[in-house]
């Protein structure tokens, strides 16, 4: 007989680490089943993705500690940077407000992003304040809503559809090569979570609209019963991992993204100009053109000298088309030369997708979905199944992800607290 309810968390890429540790701290018996190794041959740089994180003042339950467990992070001096055609805008530097005024963002849009980043409790107020403004007076609000969004949208309407990110908060980043998934799993184990690494999940048992448990395979197969299951894999990832689980959780249906973020790498010749570039920045060529392709590119400094990981949002349909991927980087390299002719590119590396295929790499790690698909989420409705992954998150901002996961912890706490003593004893017999 158990002495606490057992929660199973099927996770990958660090998605469920803070959640597992938090539930363990609350007194639940938590088993984290990590399937990262079974979802494709992605590198740690690809798993790290295009984004650092904006630290929220509201965090008080180990959120920043959990993110640091995935690899050391540093606060970026001056905050996040936008490199516009008119020059850079460091969002937390001494010149930030001056640039906001010059760019016509200071009077209305700037304070709205300050006030409503990551948690917009009053969506109507947010929209009503911004809607009368022309795009040139509120594009920073659209950018805040779009940059970490998991849904496809036009730039001029992004503020209507997506949760804004706290662009003006302290910004932290890690060097992508220093991402350490194993260290993060150890961090979970140190906090009382039972971690099962390098696992497969061939099947799960469902009875009377309730998950009974999972078949888990490492060196050998065994069946693990549970009171609740938190599933943190998208429909495409689940299909790659386990045909049976895919059929039972998603009824054999996949949500295919419209876009996905793909990683290039640019090596530059040594110069004063390359050493003066920000550690991370978003390059926008033309604010009035669609925010994708070479017009909307995230740069993250590499561990290797004078190198940057370069992330572009590209059509998912072109993910494995080498010629297309080759063509899309050329305009960006030309734009860099126009902005600063002293930035000399010595070598360009294409995304892993250029020399691979879906079976090897698996589902995209940072998909961007059609709004109408997100409005009709996939997944069966079971009494003790909760979904938390890019198809169900509000955005890729850790602020919104943690907020949605905190809701899960509150629901589980309420479930257990509402049972009487006899019901609790019955549950713990499993």
XYZ file of C-alpha atoms in Angstrom:
430
model
C 0.000 0.000 0.000
C 1.268 3.448 -0.927
C 1.668 6.208 1.644
C 0.973 8.992 -0.894
C -0.834 9.283 -4.259
C 1.345 8.275 -7.208
C 1.639 10.749 -10.074
C 3.301 9.624 -13.311
C 4.860 12.337 -15.470
C 5.752 11.261 -19.020
C 8.209 13.945 -20.067
C 10.953 14.891 -22.510
C 13.398 17.770 -23.042
C 12.999 19.024 -19.471
C 9.337 19.977 -19.839
C 8.155 18.291 -16.656
C 11.117 18.784 -14.329
C 9.865 21.764 -12.311
C 6.353 20.283 -12.207
C 7.637 16.939 -10.903
C 9.776 18.568 -8.220
C 6.901 20.814 -7.152
C 4.478 17.881 -6.816
C 7.068 15.930 -4.831
C 7.486 18.911 -2.516
C 3.704 18.924 -2.023
C 3.807 15.329 -0.758
C 2.878 13.306 -3.835
C 4.860 10.252 -4.895
C 6.129 11.314 -8.312
C 7.706 9.162 -10.987
C 9.235 11.069 -13.901
C 9.472 8.878 -16.993
C 11.935 10.556 -19.340
C 11.657 9.521 -23.010
C 13.913 12.176 -24.548
C 16.277 9.609 -26.056
C 13.386 7.865 -27.834
C 12.037 10.929 -29.650
C 14.780 11.363 -32.246
C 18.457 12.179 -32.593
C 18.308 15.874 -31.746
C 21.388 17.668 -30.424
C 21.471 19.565 -27.134
C 21.662 22.807 -29.150
C 18.429 21.902 -30.944
C 16.773 20.936 -27.666
C 17.828 24.244 -26.121
C 15.895 26.041 -28.828
C 15.750 29.660 -29.951
C 14.735 31.212 -26.624
C 16.285 32.144 -23.310
C 13.852 33.213 -20.582
C 12.456 36.358 -19.027
C 12.495 35.972 -15.228
C 9.250 37.033 -13.578
C 9.088 38.765 -10.229
C 6.225 36.447 -9.232
C 8.415 33.325 -9.289
C 8.836 31.936 -5.796
C 8.524 28.151 -6.109
C 11.905 27.230 -7.569
C 11.144 28.141 -11.173
C 14.473 29.872 -11.840
C 16.310 27.111 -9.978
C 14.708 24.493 -12.235
C 15.764 26.389 -15.365
C 19.318 26.744 -14.074
C 19.421 23.000 -13.435
C 19.267 22.498 -17.213
C 22.563 24.354 -17.531
C 24.103 27.526 -16.111
C 22.378 30.744 -17.150
C 23.507 34.347 -17.031
C 21.556 37.561 -17.016
C 22.074 39.417 -20.282
C 23.318 42.937 -19.639
C 20.895 45.443 -21.112
C 18.133 42.860 -21.372
C 16.917 41.354 -24.601
C 17.962 43.168 -27.787
C 16.096 43.923 -30.998
C 18.319 44.702 -33.980
C 16.147 46.810 -36.242
C 17.108 48.507 -39.475
C 17.373 51.757 -37.514
C 19.791 50.167 -35.044
C 19.708 48.074 -31.854
C 17.216 48.497 -29.033
C 18.395 47.047 -25.710
C 15.188 46.664 -23.766
C 16.674 47.215 -20.269
C 19.590 49.547 -20.928
C 19.932 53.227 -19.991
C 18.888 54.138 -23.530
C 15.837 51.892 -23.594
C 13.243 54.609 -22.957
C 14.890 56.984 -25.412
C 14.747 54.316 -28.140
C 11.120 53.593 -27.259
C 10.295 57.258 -27.827
C 12.210 57.440 -31.106
C 10.410 54.314 -32.333
C 6.985 55.738 -31.301
C 6.342 52.941 -28.793
C 6.714 54.770 -25.504
C 3.399 56.570 -24.982
C 0.906 53.697 -25.145
C 2.335 50.323 -26.162
C 5.466 50.373 -23.987
C 3.599 50.710 -20.643
C 1.073 48.064 -21.722
C 3.820 45.509 -22.339
C 5.399 46.474 -19.016
C 2.121 45.964 -17.177
C 0.734 42.876 -18.862
C 3.712 40.678 -19.745
C 3.040 36.912 -19.488
C -0.131 37.193 -17.415
C -2.946 39.173 -19.008
C -5.735 38.834 -16.481
C -7.939 41.302 -18.328
C -7.685 40.501 -22.039
C -10.391 43.019 -22.864
C -8.463 45.883 -21.253
C -5.274 44.839 -23.084
C -7.083 44.796 -26.448
C -9.151 47.939 -25.837
C -6.059 49.987 -24.963
C -4.104 48.860 -28.016
C -6.745 48.492 -30.709
C -7.166 52.231 -31.491
C -3.448 52.581 -32.236
C -1.894 52.233 -35.652
C 0.543 49.376 -36.079
C 3.521 51.750 -36.138
C 2.547 52.895 -32.606
C 2.004 49.456 -31.068
C 4.180 46.953 -32.907
C 6.129 46.261 -29.700
C 2.904 44.860 -28.183
C 2.434 42.596 -31.196
C 6.072 41.533 -30.938
C 5.652 40.713 -27.244
C 2.674 38.529 -28.176
C 4.361 36.855 -31.151
C 8.003 36.183 -30.361
C 7.381 33.171 -28.083
C 4.002 32.240 -29.515
C 3.138 28.671 -30.445
C 0.479 29.777 -32.927
C 0.677 31.188 -36.422
C -0.621 34.733 -36.822
C -0.112 37.974 -38.710
C 2.028 40.535 -36.935
C -0.662 43.222 -36.888
C -3.119 40.951 -35.037
C -0.774 39.056 -32.721
C -1.710 41.196 -29.683
C -5.340 40.086 -30.186
C -4.555 36.381 -30.136
C -1.513 35.499 -28.045
C -0.317 36.068 -24.495
C 2.409 38.745 -24.433
C 5.868 37.981 -23.130
C 7.498 40.187 -20.487
C 10.034 41.649 -22.922
C 11.228 44.313 -20.482
C 11.935 41.955 -17.577
C 15.397 40.604 -16.754
C 16.516 38.266 -19.530
C 18.588 35.142 -18.897
C 20.334 32.869 -21.333
C 22.576 29.818 -21.381
C 25.076 28.886 -24.039
C 23.203 26.184 -26.028
C 26.131 23.754 -25.931
C 26.015 23.851 -22.117
C 22.499 22.490 -21.844
C 22.705 19.509 -19.474
C 19.635 17.301 -19.434
C 21.236 14.689 -17.157
C 22.069 17.297 -14.518
C 18.454 18.438 -14.550
C 17.212 14.875 -14.042
C 19.564 14.593 -11.061
C 18.129 17.861 -9.733
C 14.694 16.212 -9.846
C 15.961 13.079 -8.088
C 17.548 15.206 -5.358
C 14.086 16.619 -4.687
C 12.470 13.257 -4.116
C 11.315 12.466 -7.644
C 11.788 8.876 -8.802
C 13.439 9.356 -12.204
C 13.270 6.666 -14.890
C 15.711 7.612 -17.657
C 15.942 6.499 -21.263
C 12.515 4.895 -21.048
C 10.000 3.623 -23.558
C 6.243 3.553 -23.037
C 4.882 0.750 -25.222
C 1.334 0.963 -23.887
C -1.015 2.290 -21.232
C -4.089 0.796 -19.609
C -7.397 2.687 -19.568
C -10.576 1.496 -17.867
C -13.832 3.358 -17.207
C -12.382 6.608 -18.617
C -9.450 6.424 -16.237
C -5.748 5.689 -16.734
C -4.747 2.694 -14.613
C -1.046 2.922 -15.415
C 1.738 2.679 -17.980
C 3.847 -0.095 -19.390
C 7.381 1.210 -18.971
C 10.399 -0.380 -20.601
C 14.028 0.291 -19.737
C 16.198 -2.825 -19.404
C 13.002 -4.762 -18.819
C 9.287 -4.057 -19.034
C 7.075 -3.449 -16.034
C 3.629 -2.003 -15.411
C 3.419 1.101 -13.204
C 0.060 1.981 -11.707
C -0.894 5.578 -11.010
C -3.547 7.848 -9.594
C -2.901 10.538 -12.216
C -0.908 10.723 -15.438
C 0.569 13.965 -16.776
C 1.429 13.507 -20.461
C 3.934 16.036 -21.792
C 4.367 14.821 -25.383
C 2.671 16.301 -28.431
C 0.577 14.122 -30.713
C 3.446 13.874 -33.243
C 5.932 12.956 -30.518
C 3.568 10.348 -29.117
C 3.151 8.809 -32.577
C 6.950 8.571 -32.859
C 7.284 7.054 -29.388
C 4.451 4.545 -29.123
C 1.752 3.553 -31.658
C -0.464 2.148 -28.892
C -0.212 5.205 -26.661
C -0.816 7.411 -29.712
C -4.001 5.518 -30.540
C -5.303 5.631 -26.962
C -4.406 9.225 -26.033
C -4.834 10.965 -29.387
C -7.129 8.500 -31.211
C -4.471 8.227 -33.917
C -4.737 11.928 -34.869
C -1.744 14.265 -35.227
C -1.672 18.052 -35.041
C 0.651 19.118 -37.837
C 2.298 22.528 -37.397
C 2.214 25.264 -40.018
C 5.697 26.541 -39.086
C 8.641 25.401 -37.023
C 11.824 26.999 -35.715
C 14.963 25.543 -37.324
C 18.586 26.113 -36.312
C 21.406 27.214 -38.590
C 24.881 28.145 -37.407
C 27.072 30.978 -38.679
C 30.810 31.235 -38.054
C 32.275 34.739 -38.360
C 35.797 35.925 -38.888
C 37.393 37.502 -35.819
C 36.755 41.246 -35.614
C 35.818 44.015 -33.193
C 32.362 44.055 -34.758
C 31.566 40.422 -34.046
C 32.819 40.723 -30.463
C 30.514 43.706 -29.888
C 27.326 41.889 -30.947
C 24.855 41.111 -28.137
C 24.865 37.604 -26.699
C 21.308 37.160 -27.971
C 19.126 39.273 -30.234
C 16.239 39.260 -32.669
C 17.025 40.639 -36.115
C 14.050 42.160 -37.954
C 14.666 43.436 -41.452
C 11.268 45.058 -42.088
C 8.618 45.435 -39.372
C 5.875 45.648 -41.984
C 6.658 42.359 -43.719
C 5.610 38.961 -42.299
C 7.533 37.974 -39.182
C 9.113 34.802 -40.521
C 11.895 33.532 -42.801
C 14.958 35.779 -43.039
C 12.928 38.785 -41.882
C 12.626 37.524 -38.297
C 15.699 35.718 -36.998
C 16.829 34.846 -33.474
C 20.580 34.795 -32.787
C 22.119 32.964 -29.802
C 25.845 33.080 -29.168
C 27.645 29.749 -29.382
C 30.245 28.351 -27.005
C 32.606 28.352 -29.989
C 34.360 31.660 -30.580
C 32.763 34.027 -33.121
C 29.848 31.663 -33.801
C 26.091 32.118 -33.459
C 23.190 29.690 -33.550
C 20.653 31.247 -35.880
C 16.999 30.277 -35.616
C 14.498 30.924 -38.406
C 10.756 30.302 -38.412
C 10.121 28.345 -41.609
C 7.180 26.414 -43.125
C 6.896 22.944 -41.647
C 6.188 21.570 -45.132
C 9.758 22.530 -46.119
C 11.426 21.095 -43.019
C 13.477 18.421 -44.811
C 13.989 20.170 -48.188
C 17.707 20.850 -48.356
C 17.565 23.210 -51.342
C 14.881 25.300 -49.669
C 16.845 25.497 -46.409
C 19.935 26.537 -48.376
C 18.008 29.257 -50.208
C 16.416 30.729 -47.077
C 19.695 31.573 -45.346
C 21.159 33.477 -48.290
C 19.044 36.666 -47.907
C 19.916 36.788 -44.197
C 23.632 36.661 -44.904
C 23.208 39.424 -47.486
C 21.265 41.545 -44.973
C 24.008 41.119 -42.388
C 26.566 42.351 -44.913
C 24.417 45.391 -45.707
C 24.052 46.282 -42.039
C 27.732 45.821 -41.271
C 30.157 45.052 -44.089
C 32.842 44.155 -41.542
C 30.866 41.115 -40.381
C 32.470 38.416 -42.508
C 30.898 34.939 -42.486
C 33.544 32.227 -42.768
C 31.220 29.215 -42.695
C 27.509 28.442 -42.705
C 25.992 25.270 -41.250
C 22.540 24.116 -42.360
C 19.961 22.684 -39.938
C 20.174 18.975 -39.100
C 17.024 18.538 -41.167
C 18.976 19.246 -44.370
C 20.710 15.870 -44.152
C 18.133 13.815 -42.257
C 14.493 12.702 -42.284
C 11.438 12.517 -40.027
C 12.035 8.947 -38.843
C 15.502 9.858 -37.571
C 14.877 13.325 -36.097
C 11.296 12.887 -34.962
C 8.755 15.661 -34.474
C 9.867 19.326 -34.572
C 10.928 20.574 -31.153
C 9.486 24.093 -31.509
C 6.399 23.853 -33.723
C 4.074 26.763 -34.473
C 0.474 25.712 -35.062
C -2.536 27.106 -36.882
C -4.811 28.988 -34.506
C -7.838 26.952 -35.565
C -6.024 23.707 -34.704
C -5.052 24.941 -31.243
C -8.681 25.911 -30.696
C -9.621 22.233 -31.171
C -7.026 20.407 -29.052
C -6.434 16.725 -29.620
C -6.472 14.175 -26.825
C -9.072 12.054 -25.058
C -10.921 13.332 -22.017
C -10.069 11.043 -19.114
C -10.695 11.585 -15.414
C -7.054 11.440 -14.359
C -5.142 12.466 -17.503
C -3.633 15.922 -17.862
C -1.826 17.202 -20.954
C 0.999 19.762 -20.838
C 3.048 20.304 -24.001
C 3.379 22.742 -26.947
C -0.100 21.885 -28.271
C -1.674 22.892 -24.949
C 0.671 25.587 -23.609
C -0.280 29.277 -23.920
C 3.157 29.979 -25.488
C 6.839 29.007 -25.240
C 7.403 31.566 -22.492
C 8.417 29.799 -19.292
C 6.269 32.300 -17.432
C 3.091 30.991 -19.077
C 4.281 27.364 -19.010
C 4.912 27.484 -15.263
C 1.580 29.219 -14.742
C -0.277 26.458 -16.609
C 1.623 23.782 -14.679
C 0.892 25.509 -11.387
C -2.779 25.124 -12.287
C -2.204 21.362 -12.586
C -0.586 21.218 -9.141
C -3.520 23.156 -7.656
C -6.040 20.792 -9.243
C -4.221 17.734 -7.889
C -3.987 19.282 -4.422
C -7.722 20.005 -4.504
C -8.532 16.462 -5.708
C -6.661 14.911 -2.783
C -7.908 17.352 -0.154
C -11.573 16.762 -1.067
C -11.366 12.996 -0.445
C -12.390 11.764 2.983
C -10.111 9.447 4.975
C -11.827 6.281 3.794
C -11.597 7.336 0.150
C -7.902 8.185 0.573
C -7.174 4.761 2.033
C -9.014 3.123 -0.845
C -7.073 5.140 -3.411
C -3.716 4.281 -1.840
C -4.374 0.564 -2.222
C -4.068 0.974 -6.038
